[in-house]
Short mmCIF file of C-alpha atoms and ligand atoms in Angstrom, two decimals:
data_model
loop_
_atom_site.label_atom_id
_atom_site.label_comp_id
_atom_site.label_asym_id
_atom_site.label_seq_id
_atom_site.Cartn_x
_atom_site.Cartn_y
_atom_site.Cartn_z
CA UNK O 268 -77.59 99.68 -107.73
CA UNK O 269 -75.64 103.14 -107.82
CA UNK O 270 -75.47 105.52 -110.82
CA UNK O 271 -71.61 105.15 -110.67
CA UNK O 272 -69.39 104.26 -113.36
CA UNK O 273 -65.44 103.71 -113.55
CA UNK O 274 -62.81 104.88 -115.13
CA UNK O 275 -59.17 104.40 -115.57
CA UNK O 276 -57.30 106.98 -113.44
CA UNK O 277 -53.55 106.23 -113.88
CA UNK O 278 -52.00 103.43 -115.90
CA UNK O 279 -48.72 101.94 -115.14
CA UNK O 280 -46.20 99.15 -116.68
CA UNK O 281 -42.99 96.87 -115.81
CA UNK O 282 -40.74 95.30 -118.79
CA UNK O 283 -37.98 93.38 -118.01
CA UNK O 284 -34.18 94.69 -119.73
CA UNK O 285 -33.31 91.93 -120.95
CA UNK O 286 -34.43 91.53 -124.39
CA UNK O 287 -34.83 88.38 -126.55
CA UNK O 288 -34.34 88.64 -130.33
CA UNK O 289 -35.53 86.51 -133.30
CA UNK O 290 -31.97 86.65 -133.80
CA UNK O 291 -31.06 84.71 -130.33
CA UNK O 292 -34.21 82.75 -130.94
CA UNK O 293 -32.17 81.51 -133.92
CA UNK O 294 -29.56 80.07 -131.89
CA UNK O 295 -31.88 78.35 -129.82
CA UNK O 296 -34.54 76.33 -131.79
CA UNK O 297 -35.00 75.63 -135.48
CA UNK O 298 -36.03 78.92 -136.74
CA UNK O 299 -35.94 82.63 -138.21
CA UNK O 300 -36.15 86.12 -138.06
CA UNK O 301 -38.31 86.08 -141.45
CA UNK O 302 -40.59 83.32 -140.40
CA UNK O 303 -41.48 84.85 -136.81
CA UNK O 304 -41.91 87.95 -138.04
CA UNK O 305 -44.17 87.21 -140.82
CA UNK O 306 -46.30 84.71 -139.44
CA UNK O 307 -46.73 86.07 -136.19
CA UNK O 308 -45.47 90.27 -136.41
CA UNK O 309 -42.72 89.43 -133.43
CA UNK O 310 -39.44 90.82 -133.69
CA UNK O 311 -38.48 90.85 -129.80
CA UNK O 312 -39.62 90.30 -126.42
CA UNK O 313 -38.94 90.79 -122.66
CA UNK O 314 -37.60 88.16 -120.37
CA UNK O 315 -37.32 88.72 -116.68
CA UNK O 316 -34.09 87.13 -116.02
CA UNK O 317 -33.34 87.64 -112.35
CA UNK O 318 -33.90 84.32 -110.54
CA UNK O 319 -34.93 85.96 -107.78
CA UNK O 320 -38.02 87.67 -108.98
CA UNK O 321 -41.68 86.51 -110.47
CA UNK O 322 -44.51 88.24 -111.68
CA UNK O 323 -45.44 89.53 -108.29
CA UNK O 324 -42.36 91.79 -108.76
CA UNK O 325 -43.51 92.98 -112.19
CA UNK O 326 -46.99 93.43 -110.95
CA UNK O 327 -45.63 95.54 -108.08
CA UNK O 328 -43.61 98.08 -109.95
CA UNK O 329 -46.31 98.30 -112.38
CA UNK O 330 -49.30 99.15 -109.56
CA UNK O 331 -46.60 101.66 -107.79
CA UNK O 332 -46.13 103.57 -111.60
CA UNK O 333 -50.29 103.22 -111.98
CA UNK O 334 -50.87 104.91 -108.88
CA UNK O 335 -48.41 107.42 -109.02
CA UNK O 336 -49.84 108.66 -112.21
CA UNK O 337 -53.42 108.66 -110.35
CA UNK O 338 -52.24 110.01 -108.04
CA UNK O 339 -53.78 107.79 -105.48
CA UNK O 340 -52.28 106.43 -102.53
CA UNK O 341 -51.94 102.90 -101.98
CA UNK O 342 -54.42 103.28 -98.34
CA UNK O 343 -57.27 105.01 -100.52
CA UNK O 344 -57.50 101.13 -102.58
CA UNK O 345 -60.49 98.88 -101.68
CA UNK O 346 -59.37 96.06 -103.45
CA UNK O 347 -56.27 94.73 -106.11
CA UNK O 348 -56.95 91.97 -108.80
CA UNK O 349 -54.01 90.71 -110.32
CA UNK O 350 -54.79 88.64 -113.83
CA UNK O 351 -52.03 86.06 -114.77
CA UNK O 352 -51.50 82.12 -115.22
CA UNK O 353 -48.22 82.70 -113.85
CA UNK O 354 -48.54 83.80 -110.39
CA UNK O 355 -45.61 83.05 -107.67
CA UNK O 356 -47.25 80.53 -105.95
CA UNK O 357 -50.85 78.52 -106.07
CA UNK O 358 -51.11 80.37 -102.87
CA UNK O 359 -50.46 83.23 -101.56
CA UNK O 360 -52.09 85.24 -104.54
CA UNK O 361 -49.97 86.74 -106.29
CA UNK O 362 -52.36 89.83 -105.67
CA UNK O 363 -51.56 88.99 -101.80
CA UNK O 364 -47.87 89.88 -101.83
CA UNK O 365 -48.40 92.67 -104.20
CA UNK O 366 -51.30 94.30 -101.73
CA UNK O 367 -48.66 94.37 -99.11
CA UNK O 368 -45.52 95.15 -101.07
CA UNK O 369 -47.45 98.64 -102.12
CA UNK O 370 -48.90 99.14 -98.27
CA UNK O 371 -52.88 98.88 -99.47
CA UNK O 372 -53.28 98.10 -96.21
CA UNK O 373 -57.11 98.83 -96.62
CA UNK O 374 -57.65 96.65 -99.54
CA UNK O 375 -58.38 92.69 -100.27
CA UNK O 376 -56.76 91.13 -103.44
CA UNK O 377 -56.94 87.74 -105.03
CA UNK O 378 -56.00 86.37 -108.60
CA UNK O 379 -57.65 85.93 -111.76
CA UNK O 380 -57.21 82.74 -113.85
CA UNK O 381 -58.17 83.65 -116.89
CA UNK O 382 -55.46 83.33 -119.76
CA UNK O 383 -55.00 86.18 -121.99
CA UNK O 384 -57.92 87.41 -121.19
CA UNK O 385 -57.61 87.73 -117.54
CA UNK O 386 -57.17 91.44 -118.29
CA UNK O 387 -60.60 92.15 -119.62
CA UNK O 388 -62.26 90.10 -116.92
CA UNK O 389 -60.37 91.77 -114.15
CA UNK O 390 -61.05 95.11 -115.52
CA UNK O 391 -64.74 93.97 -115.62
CA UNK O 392 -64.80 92.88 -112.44
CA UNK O 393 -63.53 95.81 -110.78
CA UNK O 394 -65.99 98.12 -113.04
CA UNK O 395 -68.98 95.75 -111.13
CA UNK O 396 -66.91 96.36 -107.75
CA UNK O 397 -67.25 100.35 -108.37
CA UNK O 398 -71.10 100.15 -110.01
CA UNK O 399 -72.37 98.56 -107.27
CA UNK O 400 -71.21 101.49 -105.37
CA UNK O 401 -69.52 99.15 -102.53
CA UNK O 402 -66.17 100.35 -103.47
CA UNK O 403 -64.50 103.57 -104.72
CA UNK O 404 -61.09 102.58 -105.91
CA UNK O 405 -59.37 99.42 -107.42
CA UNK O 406 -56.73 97.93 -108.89
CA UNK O 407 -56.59 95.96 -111.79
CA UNK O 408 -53.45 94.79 -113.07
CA UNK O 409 -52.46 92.19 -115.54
CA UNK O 410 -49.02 90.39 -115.12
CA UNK O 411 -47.11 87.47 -116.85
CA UNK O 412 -43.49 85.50 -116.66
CA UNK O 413 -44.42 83.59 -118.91
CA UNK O 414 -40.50 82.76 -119.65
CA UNK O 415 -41.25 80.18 -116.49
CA UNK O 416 -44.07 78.22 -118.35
CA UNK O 417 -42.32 78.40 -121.86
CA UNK O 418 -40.25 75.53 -123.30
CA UNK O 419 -37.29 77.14 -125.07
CA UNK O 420 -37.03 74.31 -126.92
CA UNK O 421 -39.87 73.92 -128.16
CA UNK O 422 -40.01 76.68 -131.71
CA UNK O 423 -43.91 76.40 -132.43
CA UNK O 424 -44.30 78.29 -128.63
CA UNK O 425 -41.17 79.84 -127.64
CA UNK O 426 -40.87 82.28 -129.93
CA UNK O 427 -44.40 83.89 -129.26
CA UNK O 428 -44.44 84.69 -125.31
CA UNK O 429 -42.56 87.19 -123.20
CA UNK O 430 -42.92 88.49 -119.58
CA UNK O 431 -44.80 92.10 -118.67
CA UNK O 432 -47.49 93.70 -116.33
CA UNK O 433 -49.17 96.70 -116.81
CA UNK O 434 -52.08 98.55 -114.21
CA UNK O 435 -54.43 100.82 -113.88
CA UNK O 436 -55.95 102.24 -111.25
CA UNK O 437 -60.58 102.40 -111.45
CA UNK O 438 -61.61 105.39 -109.23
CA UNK O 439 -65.84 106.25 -109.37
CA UNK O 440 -66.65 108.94 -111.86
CA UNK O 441 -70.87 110.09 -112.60
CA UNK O 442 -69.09 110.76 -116.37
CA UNK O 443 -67.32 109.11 -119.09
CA UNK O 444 -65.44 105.59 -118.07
CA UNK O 445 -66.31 101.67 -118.71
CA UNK O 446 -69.77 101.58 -120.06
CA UNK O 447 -69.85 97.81 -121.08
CA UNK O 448 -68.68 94.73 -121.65
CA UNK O 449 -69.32 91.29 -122.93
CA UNK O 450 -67.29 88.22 -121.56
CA UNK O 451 -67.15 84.80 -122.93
CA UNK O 452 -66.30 81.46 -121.74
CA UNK O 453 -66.47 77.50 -123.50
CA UNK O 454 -65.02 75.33 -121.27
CA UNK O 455 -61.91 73.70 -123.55
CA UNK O 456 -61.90 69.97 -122.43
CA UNK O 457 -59.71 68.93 -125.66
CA UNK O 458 -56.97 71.29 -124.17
CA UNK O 459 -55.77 72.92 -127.14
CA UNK O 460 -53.93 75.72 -124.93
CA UNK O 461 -52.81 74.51 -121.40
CA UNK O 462 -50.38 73.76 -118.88
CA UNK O 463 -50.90 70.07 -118.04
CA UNK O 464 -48.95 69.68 -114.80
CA UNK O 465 -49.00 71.48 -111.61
CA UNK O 466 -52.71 71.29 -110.64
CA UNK O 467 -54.29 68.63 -109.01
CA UNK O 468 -54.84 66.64 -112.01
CA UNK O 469 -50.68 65.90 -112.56
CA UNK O 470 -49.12 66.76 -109.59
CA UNK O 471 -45.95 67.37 -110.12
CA UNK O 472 -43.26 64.23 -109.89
CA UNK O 473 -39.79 63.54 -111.62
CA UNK O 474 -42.14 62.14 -114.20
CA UNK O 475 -43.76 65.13 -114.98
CA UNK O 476 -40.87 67.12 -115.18
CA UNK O 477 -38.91 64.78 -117.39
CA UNK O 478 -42.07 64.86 -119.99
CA UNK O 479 -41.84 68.90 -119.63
CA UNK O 480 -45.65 68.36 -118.54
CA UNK O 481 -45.29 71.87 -116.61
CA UNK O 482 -44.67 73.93 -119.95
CA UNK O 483 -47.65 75.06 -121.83
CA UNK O 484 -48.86 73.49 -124.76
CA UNK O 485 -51.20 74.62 -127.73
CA UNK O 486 -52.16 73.69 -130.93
CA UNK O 487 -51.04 76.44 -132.73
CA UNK O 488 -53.73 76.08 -135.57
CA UNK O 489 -56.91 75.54 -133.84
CA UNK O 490 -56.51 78.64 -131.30
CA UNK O 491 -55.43 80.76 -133.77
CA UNK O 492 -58.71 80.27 -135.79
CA UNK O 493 -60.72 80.29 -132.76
CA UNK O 494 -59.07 83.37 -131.86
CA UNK O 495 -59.38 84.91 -135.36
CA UNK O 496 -63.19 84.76 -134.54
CA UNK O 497 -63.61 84.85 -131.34
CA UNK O 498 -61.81 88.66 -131.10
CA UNK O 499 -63.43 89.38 -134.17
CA UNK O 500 -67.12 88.62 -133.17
CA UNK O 501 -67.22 90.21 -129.73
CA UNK O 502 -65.93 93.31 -130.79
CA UNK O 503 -68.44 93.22 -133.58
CA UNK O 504 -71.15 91.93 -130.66
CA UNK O 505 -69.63 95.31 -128.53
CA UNK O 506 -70.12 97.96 -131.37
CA UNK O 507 -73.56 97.04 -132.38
CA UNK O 508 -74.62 96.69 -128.35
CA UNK O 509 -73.92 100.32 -128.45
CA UNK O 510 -74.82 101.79 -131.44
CA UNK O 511 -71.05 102.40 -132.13
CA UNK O 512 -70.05 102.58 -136.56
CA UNK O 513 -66.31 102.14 -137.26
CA UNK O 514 -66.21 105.58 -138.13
CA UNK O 515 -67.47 105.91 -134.33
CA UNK O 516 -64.90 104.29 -132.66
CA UNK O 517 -61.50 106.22 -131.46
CA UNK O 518 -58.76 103.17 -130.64
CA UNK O 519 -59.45 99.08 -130.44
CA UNK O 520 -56.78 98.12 -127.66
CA UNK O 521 -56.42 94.30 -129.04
CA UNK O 522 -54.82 91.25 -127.33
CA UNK O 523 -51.17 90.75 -128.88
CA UNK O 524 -51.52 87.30 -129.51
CA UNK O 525 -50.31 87.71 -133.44
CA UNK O 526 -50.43 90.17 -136.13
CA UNK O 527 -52.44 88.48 -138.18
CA UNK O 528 -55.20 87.54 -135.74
CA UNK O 529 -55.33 91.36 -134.81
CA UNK O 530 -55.49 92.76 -138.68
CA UNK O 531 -58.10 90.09 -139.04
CA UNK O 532 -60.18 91.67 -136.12
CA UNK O 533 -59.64 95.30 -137.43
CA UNK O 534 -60.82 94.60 -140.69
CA UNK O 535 -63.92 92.47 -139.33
CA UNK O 536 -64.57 95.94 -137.42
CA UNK O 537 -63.84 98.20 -140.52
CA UNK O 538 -61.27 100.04 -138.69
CA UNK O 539 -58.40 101.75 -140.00
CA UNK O 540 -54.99 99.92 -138.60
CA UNK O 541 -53.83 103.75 -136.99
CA UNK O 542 -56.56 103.32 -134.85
CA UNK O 543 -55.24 100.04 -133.32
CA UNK O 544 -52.65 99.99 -130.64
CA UNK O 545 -49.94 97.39 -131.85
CA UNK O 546 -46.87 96.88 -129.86
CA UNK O 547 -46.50 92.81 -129.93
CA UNK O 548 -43.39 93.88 -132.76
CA UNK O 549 -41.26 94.67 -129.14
CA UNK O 550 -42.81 92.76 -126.47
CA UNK O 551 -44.37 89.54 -128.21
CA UNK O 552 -47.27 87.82 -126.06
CA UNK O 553 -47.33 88.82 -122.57
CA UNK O 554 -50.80 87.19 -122.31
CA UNK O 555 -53.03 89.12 -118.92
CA UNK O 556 -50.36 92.24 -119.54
CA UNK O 557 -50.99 93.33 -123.50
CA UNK O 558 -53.65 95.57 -122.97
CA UNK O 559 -52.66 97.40 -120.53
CA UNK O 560 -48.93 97.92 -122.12
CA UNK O 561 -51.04 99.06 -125.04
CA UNK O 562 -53.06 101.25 -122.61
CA UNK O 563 -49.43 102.44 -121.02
CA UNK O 564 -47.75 103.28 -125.01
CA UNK O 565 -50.67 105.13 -126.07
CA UNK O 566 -51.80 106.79 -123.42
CA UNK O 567 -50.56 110.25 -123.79
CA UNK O 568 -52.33 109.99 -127.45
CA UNK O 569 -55.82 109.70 -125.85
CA UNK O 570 -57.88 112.55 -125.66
CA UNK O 571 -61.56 113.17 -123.48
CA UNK O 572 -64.31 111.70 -125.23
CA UNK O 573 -62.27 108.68 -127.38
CA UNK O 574 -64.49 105.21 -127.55
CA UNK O 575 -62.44 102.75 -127.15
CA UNK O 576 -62.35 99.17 -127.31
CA UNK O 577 -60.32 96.54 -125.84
CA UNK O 578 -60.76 92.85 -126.94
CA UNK O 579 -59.07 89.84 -126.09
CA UNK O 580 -59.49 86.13 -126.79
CA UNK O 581 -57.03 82.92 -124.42
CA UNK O 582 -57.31 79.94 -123.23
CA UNK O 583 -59.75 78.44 -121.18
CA UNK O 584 -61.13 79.07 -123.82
CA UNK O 585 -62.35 82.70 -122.62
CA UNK O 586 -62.67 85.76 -124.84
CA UNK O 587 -64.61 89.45 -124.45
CA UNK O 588 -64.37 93.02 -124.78
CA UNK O 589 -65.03 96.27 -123.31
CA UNK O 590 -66.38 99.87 -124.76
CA UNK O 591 -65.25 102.53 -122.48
CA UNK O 592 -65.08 106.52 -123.09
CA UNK O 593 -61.81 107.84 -122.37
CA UNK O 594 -61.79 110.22 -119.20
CA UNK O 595 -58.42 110.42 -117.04
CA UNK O 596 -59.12 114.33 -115.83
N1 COA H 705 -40.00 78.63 -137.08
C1 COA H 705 -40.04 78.04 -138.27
N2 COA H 705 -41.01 77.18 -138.64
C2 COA H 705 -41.96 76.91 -137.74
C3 COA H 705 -41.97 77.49 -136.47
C4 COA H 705 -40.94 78.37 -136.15
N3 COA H 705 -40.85 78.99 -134.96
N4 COA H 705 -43.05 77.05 -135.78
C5 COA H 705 -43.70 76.21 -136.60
N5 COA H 705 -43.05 76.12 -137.79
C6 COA H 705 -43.39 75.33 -138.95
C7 COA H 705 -44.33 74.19 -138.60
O1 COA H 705 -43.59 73.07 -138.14
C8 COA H 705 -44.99 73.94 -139.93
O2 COA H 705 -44.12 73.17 -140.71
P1 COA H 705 -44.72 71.99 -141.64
O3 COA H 705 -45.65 72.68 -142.60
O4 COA H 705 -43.50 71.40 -142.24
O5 COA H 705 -45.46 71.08 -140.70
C9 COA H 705 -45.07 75.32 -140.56
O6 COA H 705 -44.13 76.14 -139.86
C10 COA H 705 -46.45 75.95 -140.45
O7 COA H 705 -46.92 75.76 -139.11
P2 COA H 705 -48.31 76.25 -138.64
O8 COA H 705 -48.53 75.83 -137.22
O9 COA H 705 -49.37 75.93 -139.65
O10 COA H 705 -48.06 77.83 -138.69
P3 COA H 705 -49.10 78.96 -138.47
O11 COA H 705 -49.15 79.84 -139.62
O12 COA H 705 -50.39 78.44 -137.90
O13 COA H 705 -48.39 79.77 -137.30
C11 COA H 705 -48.57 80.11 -134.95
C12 COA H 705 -48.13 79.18 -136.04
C13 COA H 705 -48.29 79.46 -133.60
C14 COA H 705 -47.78 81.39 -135.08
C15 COA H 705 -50.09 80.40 -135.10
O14 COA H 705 -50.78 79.20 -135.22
C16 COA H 705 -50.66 81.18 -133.98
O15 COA H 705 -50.35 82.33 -133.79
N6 COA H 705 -51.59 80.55 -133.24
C17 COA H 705 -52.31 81.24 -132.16
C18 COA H 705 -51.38 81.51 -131.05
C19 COA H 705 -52.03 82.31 -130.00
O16 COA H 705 -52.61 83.32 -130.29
N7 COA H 705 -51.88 81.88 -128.75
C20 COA H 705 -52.23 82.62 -127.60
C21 COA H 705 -53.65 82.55 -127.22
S1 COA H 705 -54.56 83.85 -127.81
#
């Protein structure tokens, strides 16, 4: 086992134009402004409306702004992860077309299935990649359309999702960068967030598709107290690994699942709300992509030094967190 750490040398993002209101929402399904906003702190969000292109797209623009601001060329990367339960295909991974859309030529790449927190995992992952001292650059990035699993008639889900990616770019540092995690998983057999066609369970037939079996589902009120916890407890779990007070800690990057779920974590954590990045008022839930949009709006706000934590809680069910020291020079 090496001495190395990683850290996050460039960060990069991809939002869609196009973007959908409460206000259009209205026109849609039976709902409003006042009601989204208050129970879940959305206002807008991004929809990728061009037929033509998936998440790989937004994946790929994302990586090429990550890199850039690395300054790393695409050759120099060992290996890409791409996080998302919307990928293009089953197979190719989504992580395939993007490794040869930016020319890594040198690198592997495969997907992570993970939910919403398919960010945190993949992050982790790479981190392990770099520790073990097997490989010196990666690519983790987090992308979702999750317009193409969404039901837009359907007002207890539509109105919470929208499409994003967002990247960063792990190079091997011997000083600050991810110092550790925690990562949960309980195995959700009652399905209270899925997609329930597609996989080999319910292929999909004109059945399927007439009972809208390839939108997700969730019941609303039983993730949203698990999440309320879940988010809550590991970052608690992270802080007290690592000796870290509230008074310690510089930023928590949460998971913009809701408003409500977030302020619920930050006051578990006894942490002032300007020291957690919030940004699902303009882009909603773009599931594997929030944290690193967060990671993209803030980042000319973080300075050397900052302990930060990012914590995220999705289906699968899967939740976790990371503490990392801030260190881009
Ligand atoms: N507009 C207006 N009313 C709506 C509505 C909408 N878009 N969606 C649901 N309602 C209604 C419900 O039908 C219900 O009406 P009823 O009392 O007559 O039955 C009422 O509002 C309250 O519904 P409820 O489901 O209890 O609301 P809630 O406060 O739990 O909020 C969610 C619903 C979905 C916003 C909330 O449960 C949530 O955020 N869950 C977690 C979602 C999540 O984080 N998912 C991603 C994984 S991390």
């Amino acid at each position: 086992m090496s001495s190395k750490r990683a850290k996050i040398s460039g960060v990069g993002h991809y939002l869609p134009d196009y973007v959908l209101t409460n206000a259009e929402l209205e026109t849609m399904v039976d709902t409003n402004d006042e009601w989204i906003r208050t129970r879940t702190g959305i206002s807008e969000r991004r929809i990728l409306k061009d037929p033509d292109k998936a998440t790989s797209f937004m994946a790929t623009e994302a990586a090429k702004e990550a890199l850039e601001d690395a300054g790393v060329k695409a050759e120099e990367i060992d290996a890409v992860i791409v996080a998302t339960v919307t990928p293009d295909y089953f197979f190719p991974a989504t992580a395939a077309l993007v490794q040869k859309r930016i020319g890594a030529e040198n690198a592997y790449g495969y997907d992570m299935s993970a939910a919403c927190s398919g960010f945190v995992y993949a992050l982790t992952e790479g981190a392990m990649m770099i520790e073990s001292g097997r490989m010196k650059k990666v690519l983790v990035i987090g992308a979702d359309k999750m317009s193409s699993i969404v039901d837009f008639t359907d007002r207890t889900t539509c109105i919470l999702f929208g499409d994003g990616a967002g990247a960063v770019v792990l190079e091997e540092t011997d000083e600050n960068g991810i110092i550790d995690f925690v990562q949960h998983t309980d195995g959700d057999e009652d399905c209270s967030l899925y997609q329930p066609a597609g996989g080999s369970m319910n292929p999909a037939t004109a059945e399927t598709v007439e009972s809208k079996m390839h939108y997700l589902r969730q019941d609303g009120r039983v993730v949203f107290k698990k999440a309320t916890e879940g988010m809550a407890d590991v970052s608690l779990e992270i802080m007290e690994r690592n000796n870290l007070t509230s008074d310690d800690v510089a930023w928590l990057v949460p998971h913009q699942a809701n408003l409500r779920i977030i302020q619920a974590t930050a006051r578990r954590m006894e942490l002032d709300e300007e020291k957690v990045m919030i940004n699902i008022d303009k882009y909603g839930n773009t599931t594997a992509a929030t944290i690193p949009l967060c990671l993209y709006d803030w980042k000319d706000r973080l300075k050397e030094g900052d302990n930060i934590i990012l914590a995220a809680f999705g289906g699968g069910l899967t939740w976790g967190a990371i503490y990392l020291k801030w260190s881009k020079s």
